Coordinates of N, CA and C in Angstrom, one line a residue:
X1 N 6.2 2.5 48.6 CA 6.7 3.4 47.6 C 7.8 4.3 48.1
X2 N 8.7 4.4 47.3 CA 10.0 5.3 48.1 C 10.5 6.5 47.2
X3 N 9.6 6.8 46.4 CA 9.3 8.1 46.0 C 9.2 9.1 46.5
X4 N 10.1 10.5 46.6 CA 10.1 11.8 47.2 C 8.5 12.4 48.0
X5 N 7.7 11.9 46.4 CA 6.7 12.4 46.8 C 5.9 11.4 46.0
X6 N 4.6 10.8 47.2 CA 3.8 9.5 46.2 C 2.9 10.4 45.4
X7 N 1.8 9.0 44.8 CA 0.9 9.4 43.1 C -0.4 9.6 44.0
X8 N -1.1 10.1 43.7 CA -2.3 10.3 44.1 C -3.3 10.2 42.9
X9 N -4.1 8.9 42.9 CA -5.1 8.7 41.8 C -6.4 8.5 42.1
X10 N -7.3 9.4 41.3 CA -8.4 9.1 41.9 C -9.5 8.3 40.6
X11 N -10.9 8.2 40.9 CA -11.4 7.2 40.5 C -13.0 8.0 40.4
X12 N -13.9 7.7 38.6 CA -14.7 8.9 38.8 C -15.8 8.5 37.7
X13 N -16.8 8.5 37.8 CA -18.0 7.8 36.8 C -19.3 8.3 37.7
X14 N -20.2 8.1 36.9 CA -21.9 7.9 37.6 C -22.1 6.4 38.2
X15 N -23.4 7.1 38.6 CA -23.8 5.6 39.8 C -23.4 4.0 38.6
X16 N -23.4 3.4 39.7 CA -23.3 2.1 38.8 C -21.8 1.8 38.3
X17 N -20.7 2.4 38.0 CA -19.7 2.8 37.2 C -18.9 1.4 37.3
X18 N -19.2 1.7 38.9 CA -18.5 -0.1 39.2 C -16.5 0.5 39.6
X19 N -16.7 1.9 39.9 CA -15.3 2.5 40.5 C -15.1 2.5 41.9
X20 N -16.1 1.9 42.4 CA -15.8 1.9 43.8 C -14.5 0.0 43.9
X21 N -15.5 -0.6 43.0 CA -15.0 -1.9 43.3 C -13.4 -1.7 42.6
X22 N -13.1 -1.3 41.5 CA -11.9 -1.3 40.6 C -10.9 -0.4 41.7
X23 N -11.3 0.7 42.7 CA -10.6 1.5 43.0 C -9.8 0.7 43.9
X24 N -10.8 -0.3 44.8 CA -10.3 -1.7 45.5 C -9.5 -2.6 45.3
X25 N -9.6 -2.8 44.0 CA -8.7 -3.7 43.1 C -7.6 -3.0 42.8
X26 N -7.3 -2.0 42.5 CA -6.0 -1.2 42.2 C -5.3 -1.1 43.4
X27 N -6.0 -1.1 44.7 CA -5.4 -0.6 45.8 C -4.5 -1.9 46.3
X28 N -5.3 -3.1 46.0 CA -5.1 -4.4 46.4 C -3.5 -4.9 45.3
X29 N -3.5 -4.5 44.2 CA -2.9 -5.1 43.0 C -1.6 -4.5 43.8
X30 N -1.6 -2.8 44.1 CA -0.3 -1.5 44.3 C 0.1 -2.5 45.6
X31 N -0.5 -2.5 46.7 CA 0.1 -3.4 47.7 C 0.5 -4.6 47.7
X32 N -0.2 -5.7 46.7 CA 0.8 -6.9 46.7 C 2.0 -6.6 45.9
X33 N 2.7 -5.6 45.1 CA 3.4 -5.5 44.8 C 4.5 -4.3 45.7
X34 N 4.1 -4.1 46.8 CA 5.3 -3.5 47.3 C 5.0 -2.3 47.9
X35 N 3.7 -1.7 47.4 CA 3.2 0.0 47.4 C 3.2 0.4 48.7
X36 N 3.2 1.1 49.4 CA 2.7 1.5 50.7 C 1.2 2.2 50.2
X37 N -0.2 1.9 50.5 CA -1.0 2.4 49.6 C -2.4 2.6 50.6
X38 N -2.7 4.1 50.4 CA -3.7 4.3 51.1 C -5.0 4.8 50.4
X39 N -6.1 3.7 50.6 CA -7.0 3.5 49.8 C -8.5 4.2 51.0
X40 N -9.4 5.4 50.1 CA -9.8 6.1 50.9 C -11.7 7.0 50.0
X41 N -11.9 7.1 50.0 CA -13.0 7.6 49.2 C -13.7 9.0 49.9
X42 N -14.6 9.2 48.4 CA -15.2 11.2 49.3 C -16.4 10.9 48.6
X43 N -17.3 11.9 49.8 CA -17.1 12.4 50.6 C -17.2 11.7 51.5
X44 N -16.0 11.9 52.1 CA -15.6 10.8 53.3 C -14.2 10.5 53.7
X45 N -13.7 9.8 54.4 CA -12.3 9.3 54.1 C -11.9 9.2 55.2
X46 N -12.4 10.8 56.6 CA -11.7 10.9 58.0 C -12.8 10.9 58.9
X47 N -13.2 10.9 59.9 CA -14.4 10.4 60.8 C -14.9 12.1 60.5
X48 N -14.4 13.3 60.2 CA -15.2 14.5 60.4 C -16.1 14.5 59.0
X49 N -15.5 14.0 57.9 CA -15.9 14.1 56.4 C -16.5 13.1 56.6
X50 N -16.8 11.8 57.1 CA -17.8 11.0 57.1 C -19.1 11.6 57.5
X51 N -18.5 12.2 58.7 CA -20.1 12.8 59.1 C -21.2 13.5 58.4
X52 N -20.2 14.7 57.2 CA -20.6 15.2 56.2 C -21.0 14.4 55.2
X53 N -20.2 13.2 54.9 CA -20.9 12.6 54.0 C -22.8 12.0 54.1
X54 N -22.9 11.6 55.7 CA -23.7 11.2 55.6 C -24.8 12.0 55.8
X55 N -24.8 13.7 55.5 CA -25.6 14.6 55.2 C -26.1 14.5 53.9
X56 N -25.1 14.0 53.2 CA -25.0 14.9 51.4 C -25.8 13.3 50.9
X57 N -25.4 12.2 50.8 CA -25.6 10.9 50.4 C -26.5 10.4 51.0
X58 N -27.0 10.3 51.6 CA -28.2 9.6 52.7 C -29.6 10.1 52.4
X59 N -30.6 8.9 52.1 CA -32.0 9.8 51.7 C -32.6 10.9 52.9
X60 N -32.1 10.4 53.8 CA -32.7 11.6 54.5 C -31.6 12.4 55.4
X61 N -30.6 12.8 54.4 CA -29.7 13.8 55.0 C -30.0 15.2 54.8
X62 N -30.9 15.5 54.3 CA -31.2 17.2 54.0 C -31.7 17.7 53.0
X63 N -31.9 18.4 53.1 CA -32.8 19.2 52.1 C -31.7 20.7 51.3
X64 N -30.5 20.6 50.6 CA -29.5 21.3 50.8 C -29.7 21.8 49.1
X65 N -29.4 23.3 49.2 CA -29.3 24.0 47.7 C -28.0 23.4 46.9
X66 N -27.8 23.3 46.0 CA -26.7 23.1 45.2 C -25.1 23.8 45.7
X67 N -25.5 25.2 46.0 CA -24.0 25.6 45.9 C -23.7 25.4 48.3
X68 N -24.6 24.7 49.0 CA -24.6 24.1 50.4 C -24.0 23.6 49.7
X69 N -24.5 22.0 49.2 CA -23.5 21.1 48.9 C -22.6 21.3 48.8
X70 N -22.2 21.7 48.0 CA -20.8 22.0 47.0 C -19.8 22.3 48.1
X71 N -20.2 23.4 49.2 CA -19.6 24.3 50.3 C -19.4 23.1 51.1
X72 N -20.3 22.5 51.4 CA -20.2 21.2 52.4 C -19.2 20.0 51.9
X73 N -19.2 19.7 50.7 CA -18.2 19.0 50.0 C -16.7 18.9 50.3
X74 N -16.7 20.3 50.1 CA -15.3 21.2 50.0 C -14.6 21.1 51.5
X75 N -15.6 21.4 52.1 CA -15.2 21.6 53.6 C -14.9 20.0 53.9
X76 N -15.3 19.3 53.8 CA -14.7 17.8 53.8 C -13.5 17.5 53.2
X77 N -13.6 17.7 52.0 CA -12.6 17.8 50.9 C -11.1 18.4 51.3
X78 N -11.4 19.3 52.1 CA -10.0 20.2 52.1 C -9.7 19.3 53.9
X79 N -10.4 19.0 54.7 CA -9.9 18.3 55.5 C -9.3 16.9 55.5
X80 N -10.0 16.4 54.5 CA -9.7 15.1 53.8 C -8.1 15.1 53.4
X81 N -7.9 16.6 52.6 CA -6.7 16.6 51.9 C -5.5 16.8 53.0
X82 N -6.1 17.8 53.9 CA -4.8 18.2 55.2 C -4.8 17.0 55.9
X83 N -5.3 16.0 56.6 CA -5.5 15.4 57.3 C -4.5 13.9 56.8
X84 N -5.2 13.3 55.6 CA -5.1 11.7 55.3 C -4.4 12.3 54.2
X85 N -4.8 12.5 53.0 CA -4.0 12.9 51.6 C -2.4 13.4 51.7
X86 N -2.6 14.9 51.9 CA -1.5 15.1 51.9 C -0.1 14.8 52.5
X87 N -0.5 14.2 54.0 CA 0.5 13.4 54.7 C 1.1 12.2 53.7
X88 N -0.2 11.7 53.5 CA 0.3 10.3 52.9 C 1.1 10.6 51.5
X89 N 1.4 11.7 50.6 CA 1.8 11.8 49.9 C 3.1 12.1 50.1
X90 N 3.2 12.9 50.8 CA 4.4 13.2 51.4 C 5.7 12.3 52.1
X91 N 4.7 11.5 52.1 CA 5.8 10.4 52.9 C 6.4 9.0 51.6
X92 N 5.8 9.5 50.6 CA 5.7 8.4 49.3 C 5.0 7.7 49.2
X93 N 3.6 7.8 49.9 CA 2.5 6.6 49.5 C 1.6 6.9 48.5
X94 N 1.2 5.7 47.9 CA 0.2 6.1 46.9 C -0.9 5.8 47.6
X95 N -1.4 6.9 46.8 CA -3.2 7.4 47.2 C -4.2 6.9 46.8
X96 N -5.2 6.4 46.9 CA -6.3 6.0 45.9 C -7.3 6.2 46.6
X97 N -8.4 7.0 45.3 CA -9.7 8.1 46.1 C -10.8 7.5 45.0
X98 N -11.6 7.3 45.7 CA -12.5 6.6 45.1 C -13.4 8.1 44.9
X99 N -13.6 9.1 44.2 CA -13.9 10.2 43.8 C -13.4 10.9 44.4
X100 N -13.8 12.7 44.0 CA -12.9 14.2 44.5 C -13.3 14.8 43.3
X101 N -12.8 15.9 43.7 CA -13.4 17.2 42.7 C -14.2 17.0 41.6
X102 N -13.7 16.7 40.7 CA -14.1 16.0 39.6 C -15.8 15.3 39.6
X103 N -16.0 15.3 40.9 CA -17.5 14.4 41.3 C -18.4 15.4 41.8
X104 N -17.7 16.9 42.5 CA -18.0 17.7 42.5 C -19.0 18.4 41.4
X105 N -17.9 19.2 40.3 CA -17.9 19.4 39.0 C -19.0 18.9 38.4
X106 N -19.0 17.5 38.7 CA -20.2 16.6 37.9 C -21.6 17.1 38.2
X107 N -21.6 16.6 39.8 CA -22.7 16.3 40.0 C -23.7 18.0 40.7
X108 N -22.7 18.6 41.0 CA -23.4 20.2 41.5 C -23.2 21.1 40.1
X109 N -22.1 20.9 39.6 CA -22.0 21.4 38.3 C -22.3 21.2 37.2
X110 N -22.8 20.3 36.8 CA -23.5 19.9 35.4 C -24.6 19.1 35.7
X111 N -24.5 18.6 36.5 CA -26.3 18.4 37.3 C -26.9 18.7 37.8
X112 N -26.4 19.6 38.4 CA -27.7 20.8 39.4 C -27.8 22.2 38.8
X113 N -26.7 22.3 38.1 CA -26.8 23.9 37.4 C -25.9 24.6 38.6
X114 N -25.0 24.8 39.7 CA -24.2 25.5 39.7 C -23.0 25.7 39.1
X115 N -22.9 27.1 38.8 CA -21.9 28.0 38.0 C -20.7 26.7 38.0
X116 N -20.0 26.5 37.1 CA -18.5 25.8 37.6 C -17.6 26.8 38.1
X117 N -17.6 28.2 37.3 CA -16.8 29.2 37.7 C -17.0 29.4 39.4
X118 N -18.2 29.2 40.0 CA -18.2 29.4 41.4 C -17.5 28.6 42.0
X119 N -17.7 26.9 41.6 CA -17.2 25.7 42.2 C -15.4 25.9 42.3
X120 N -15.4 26.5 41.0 CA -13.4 26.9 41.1 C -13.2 28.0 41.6
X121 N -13.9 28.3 41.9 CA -13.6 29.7 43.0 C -13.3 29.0 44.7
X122 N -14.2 28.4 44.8 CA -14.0 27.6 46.2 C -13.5 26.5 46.0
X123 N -13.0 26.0 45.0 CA -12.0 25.1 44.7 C -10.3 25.9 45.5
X124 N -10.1 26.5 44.4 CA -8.9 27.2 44.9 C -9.2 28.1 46.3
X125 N -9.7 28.2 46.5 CA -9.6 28.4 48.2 C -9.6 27.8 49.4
X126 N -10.4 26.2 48.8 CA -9.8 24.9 50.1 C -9.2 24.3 49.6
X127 N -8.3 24.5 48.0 CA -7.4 23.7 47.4 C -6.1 24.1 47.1
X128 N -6.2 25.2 47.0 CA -5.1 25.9 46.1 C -5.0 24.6 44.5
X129 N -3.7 24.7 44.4 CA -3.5 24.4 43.0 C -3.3 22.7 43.1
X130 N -4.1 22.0 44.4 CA -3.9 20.8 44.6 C -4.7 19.8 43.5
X131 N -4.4 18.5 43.0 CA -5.3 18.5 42.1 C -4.7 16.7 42.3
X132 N -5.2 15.5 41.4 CA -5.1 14.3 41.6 C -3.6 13.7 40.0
X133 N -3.0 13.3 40.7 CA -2.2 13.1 39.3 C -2.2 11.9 38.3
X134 N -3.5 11.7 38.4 CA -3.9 10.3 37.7 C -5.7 10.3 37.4
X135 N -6.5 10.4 37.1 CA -8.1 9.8 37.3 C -8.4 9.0 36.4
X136 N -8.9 8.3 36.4 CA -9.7 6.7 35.8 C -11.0 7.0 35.6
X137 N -11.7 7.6 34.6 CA -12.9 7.7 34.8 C -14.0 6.3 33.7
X138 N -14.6 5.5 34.8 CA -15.6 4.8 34.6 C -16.8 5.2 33.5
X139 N -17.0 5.2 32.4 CA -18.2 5.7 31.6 C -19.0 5.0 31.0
X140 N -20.1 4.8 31.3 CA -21.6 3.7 30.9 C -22.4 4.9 31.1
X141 N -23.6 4.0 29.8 CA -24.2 5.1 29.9 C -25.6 5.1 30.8
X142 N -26.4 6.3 31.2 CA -26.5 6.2 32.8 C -27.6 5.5 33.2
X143 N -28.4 5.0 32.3 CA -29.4 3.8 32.3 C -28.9 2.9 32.6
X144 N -28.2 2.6 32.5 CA -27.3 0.9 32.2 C -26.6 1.0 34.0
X145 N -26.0 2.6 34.2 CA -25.6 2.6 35.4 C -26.4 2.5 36.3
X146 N -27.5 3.3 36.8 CA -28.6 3.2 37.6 C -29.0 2.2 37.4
X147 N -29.2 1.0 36.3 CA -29.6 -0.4 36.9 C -28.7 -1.1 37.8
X148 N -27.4 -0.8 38.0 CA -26.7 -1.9 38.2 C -26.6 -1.1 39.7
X149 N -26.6 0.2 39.9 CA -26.4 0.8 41.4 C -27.9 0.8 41.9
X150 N -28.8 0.9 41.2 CA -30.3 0.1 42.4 C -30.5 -1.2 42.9
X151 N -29.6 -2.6 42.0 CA -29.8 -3.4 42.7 C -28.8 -3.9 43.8
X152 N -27.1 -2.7 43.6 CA -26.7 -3.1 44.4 C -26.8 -2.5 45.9
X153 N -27.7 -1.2 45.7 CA -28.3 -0.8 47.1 C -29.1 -1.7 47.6
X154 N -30.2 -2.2 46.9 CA -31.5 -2.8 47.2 C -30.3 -4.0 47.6
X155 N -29.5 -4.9 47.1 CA -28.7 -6.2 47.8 C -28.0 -5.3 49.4
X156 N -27.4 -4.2 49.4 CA -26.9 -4.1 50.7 C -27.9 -3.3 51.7
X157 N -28.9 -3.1 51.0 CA -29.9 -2.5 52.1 C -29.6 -1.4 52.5
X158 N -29.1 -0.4 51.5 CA -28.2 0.5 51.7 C -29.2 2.2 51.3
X159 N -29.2 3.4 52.3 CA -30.3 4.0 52.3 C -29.3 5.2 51.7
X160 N -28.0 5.2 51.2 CA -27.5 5.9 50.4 C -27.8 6.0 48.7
X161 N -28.9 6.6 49.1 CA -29.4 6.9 47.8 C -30.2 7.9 47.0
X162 N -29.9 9.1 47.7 CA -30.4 10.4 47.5 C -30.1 10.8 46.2
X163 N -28.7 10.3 45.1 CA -28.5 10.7 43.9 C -29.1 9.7 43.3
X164 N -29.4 8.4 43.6 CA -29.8 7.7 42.8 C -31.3 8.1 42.1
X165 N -32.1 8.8 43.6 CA -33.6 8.7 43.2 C -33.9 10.1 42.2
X166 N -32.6 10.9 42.0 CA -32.6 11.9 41.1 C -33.5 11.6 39.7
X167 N -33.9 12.5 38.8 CA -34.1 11.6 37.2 C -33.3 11.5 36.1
X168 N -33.7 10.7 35.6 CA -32.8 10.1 34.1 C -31.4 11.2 33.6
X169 N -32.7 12.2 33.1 CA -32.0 13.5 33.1 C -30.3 13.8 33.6
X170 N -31.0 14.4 34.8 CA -29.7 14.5 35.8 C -28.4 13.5 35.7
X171 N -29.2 12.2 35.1 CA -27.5 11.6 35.6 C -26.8 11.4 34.0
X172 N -27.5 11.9 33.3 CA -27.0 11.7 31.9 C -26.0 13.2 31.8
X173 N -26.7 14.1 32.8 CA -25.8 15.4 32.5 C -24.5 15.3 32.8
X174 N -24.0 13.9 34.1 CA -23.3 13.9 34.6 C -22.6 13.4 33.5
X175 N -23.0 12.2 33.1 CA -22.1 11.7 32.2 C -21.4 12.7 31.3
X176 N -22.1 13.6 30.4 CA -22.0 14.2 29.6 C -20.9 15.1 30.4
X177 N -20.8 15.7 31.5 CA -19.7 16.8 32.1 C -18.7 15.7 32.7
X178 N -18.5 14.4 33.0 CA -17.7 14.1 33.1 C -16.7 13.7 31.8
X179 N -17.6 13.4 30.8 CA -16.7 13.5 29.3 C -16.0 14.5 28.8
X180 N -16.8 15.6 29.7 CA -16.2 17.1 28.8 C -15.1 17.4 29.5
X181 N -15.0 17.4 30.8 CA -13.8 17.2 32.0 C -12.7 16.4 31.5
X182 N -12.7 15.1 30.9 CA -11.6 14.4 30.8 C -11.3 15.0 29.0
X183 N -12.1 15.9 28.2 CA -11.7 16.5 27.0 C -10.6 17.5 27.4
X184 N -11.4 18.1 28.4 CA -10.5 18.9 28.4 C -8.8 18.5 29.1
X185 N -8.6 17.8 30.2 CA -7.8 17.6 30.6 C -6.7 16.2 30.6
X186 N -6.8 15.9 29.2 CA -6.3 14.7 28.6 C -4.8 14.2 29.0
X187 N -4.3 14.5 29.7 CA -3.2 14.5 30.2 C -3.4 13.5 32.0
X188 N -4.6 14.2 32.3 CA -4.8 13.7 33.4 C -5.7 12.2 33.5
X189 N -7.3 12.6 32.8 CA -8.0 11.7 32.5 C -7.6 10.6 31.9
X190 N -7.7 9.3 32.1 CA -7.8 7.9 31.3 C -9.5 7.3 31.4
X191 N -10.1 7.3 30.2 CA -11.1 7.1 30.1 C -11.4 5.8 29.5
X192 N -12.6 5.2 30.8 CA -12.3 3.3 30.4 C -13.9 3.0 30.4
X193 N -13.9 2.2 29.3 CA -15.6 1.8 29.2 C -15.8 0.3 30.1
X194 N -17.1 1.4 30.7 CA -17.6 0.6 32.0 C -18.2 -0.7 31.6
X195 N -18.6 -0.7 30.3 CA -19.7 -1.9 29.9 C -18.7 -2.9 30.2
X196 N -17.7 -3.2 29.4 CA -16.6 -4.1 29.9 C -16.6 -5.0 31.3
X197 N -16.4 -6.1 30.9 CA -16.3 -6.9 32.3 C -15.2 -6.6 33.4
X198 N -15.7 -7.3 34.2 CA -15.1 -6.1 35.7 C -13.3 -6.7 35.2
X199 N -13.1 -8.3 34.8 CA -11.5 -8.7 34.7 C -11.0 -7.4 33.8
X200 N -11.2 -7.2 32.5 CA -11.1 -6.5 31.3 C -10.7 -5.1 31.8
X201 N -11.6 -4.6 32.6 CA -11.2 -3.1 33.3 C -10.3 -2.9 34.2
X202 N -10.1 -4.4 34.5 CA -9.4 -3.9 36.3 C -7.6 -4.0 35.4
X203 N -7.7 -4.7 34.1 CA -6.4 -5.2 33.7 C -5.9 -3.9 33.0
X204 N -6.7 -3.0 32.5 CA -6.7 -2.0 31.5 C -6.5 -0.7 32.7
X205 N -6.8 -0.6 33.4 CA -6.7 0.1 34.8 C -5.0 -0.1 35.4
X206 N -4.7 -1.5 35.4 CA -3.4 -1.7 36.3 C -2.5 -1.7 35.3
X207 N -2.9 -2.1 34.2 CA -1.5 -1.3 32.8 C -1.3 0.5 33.0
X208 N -2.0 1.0 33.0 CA -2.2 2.2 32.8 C -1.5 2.9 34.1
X209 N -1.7 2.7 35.3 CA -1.5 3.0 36.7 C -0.1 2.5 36.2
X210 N 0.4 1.0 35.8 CA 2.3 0.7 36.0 C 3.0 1.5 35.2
X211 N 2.1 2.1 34.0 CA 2.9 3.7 33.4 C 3.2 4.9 34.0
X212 N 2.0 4.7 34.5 CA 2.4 6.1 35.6 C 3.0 6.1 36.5
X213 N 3.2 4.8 37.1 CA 3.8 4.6 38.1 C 5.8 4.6 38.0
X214 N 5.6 4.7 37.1 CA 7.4 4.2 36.3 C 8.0 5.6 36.0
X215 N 7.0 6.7 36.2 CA 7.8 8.0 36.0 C 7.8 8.6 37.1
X216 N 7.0 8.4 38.4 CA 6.8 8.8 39.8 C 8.5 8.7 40.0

């Protein structure tokens, strides 16, 4: 990409959503065509924010209040950004984040009950006015998602599963604040239904990205 300044898109649903795999596929599609493209996920991305990660995600990473998390997030989040993100933007590459704030929002904020006004309070303080200029959000509804993310833990043997064992409840709130998030910010959000087969999404996903990509 030889853009002044590259796209930075990120990627955003409840468990199951199937945005980890599509975010793959977009990353894979931008690079056979030419992209310089750095493909990265949170909480996580740089060996310090992994470490974090595997406090927050891991069944036995902690015992942490809602607005810890959040603090813990962020603190990843904002190194994530100085570190990997913002370099790579700067040099013209496109970004692709397999979640970020937005998952925040969701999951401490309309799932756990902290304030959002607090979460944007320490938003703009490890962020300033940084924000993703694209998101794809994944939306199934969250029965349908939590079947398809238990059996793909239970296939990888995978003990990241601290949100999964949450209840019903909880992940429907997410859904619900993740719809309200792309209401409000329509401009940014592209909202794609997850029931859809993975070809169907990934095709509706890479139309959408070559629009945006043509004004970069």
């Amino acid at each position: 990409m030889n853009a002044a300044r590259g796209i930075f898109i990120t990627f955003e649903g409840g468990e199951g959503s199937g945005k980890s795999t599509q975010a793959k596929r977009l990353a894979a599609q931008l690079q056979s065509q030419g992209f310089d493209v750095v493909l990265t996920r949170e909480p996580g991305g740089t060996n310090e924010a992994e470490k974090i990660r595997a406090l927050l995600v891991d069944r036995d990473g902690g015992n942490w209040s809602p607005l810890e998390e959040c603090l813990l997030l962020f603190a990843a989040r904002a190194h994530h950004v100085r570190t990997l993100i913002q370099p790579a933007l700067d040099a013209g590459k496109a970004v692709v984040c397999d979640r970020f704030t937005d998952s925040t929002k969701a999951y401490q904020g309309y799932g756990l009950g902290l304030s959002l006004d607090k979460i944007e309070v320490i938003e703009r303080e490890a962020l300033g006015d940084f924000k993703p200029d694209l998101t794809f959000l994944l939306d199934i509804p969250a029965k349908d998602g939590l079947a398809r993310s238990s059996k793909r833990l239970s296939d990888e043997n995978s003990t990241e599963d601290r949100y999964e064992n949450l209840a019903l409840g909880f992940h429907e709130m997410l859904r619900k604040g993740f719809l309200e998030m792309a209401t409000h910010e329509p401009e940014r959000f592209r909202v794609i239904d997850a029931s859809l087969t993975i070809d169907d999404i990934t095709a509706q996903i890479q139309s959408i990205a070559a629009e945006s990509l043509v004004s970069v």
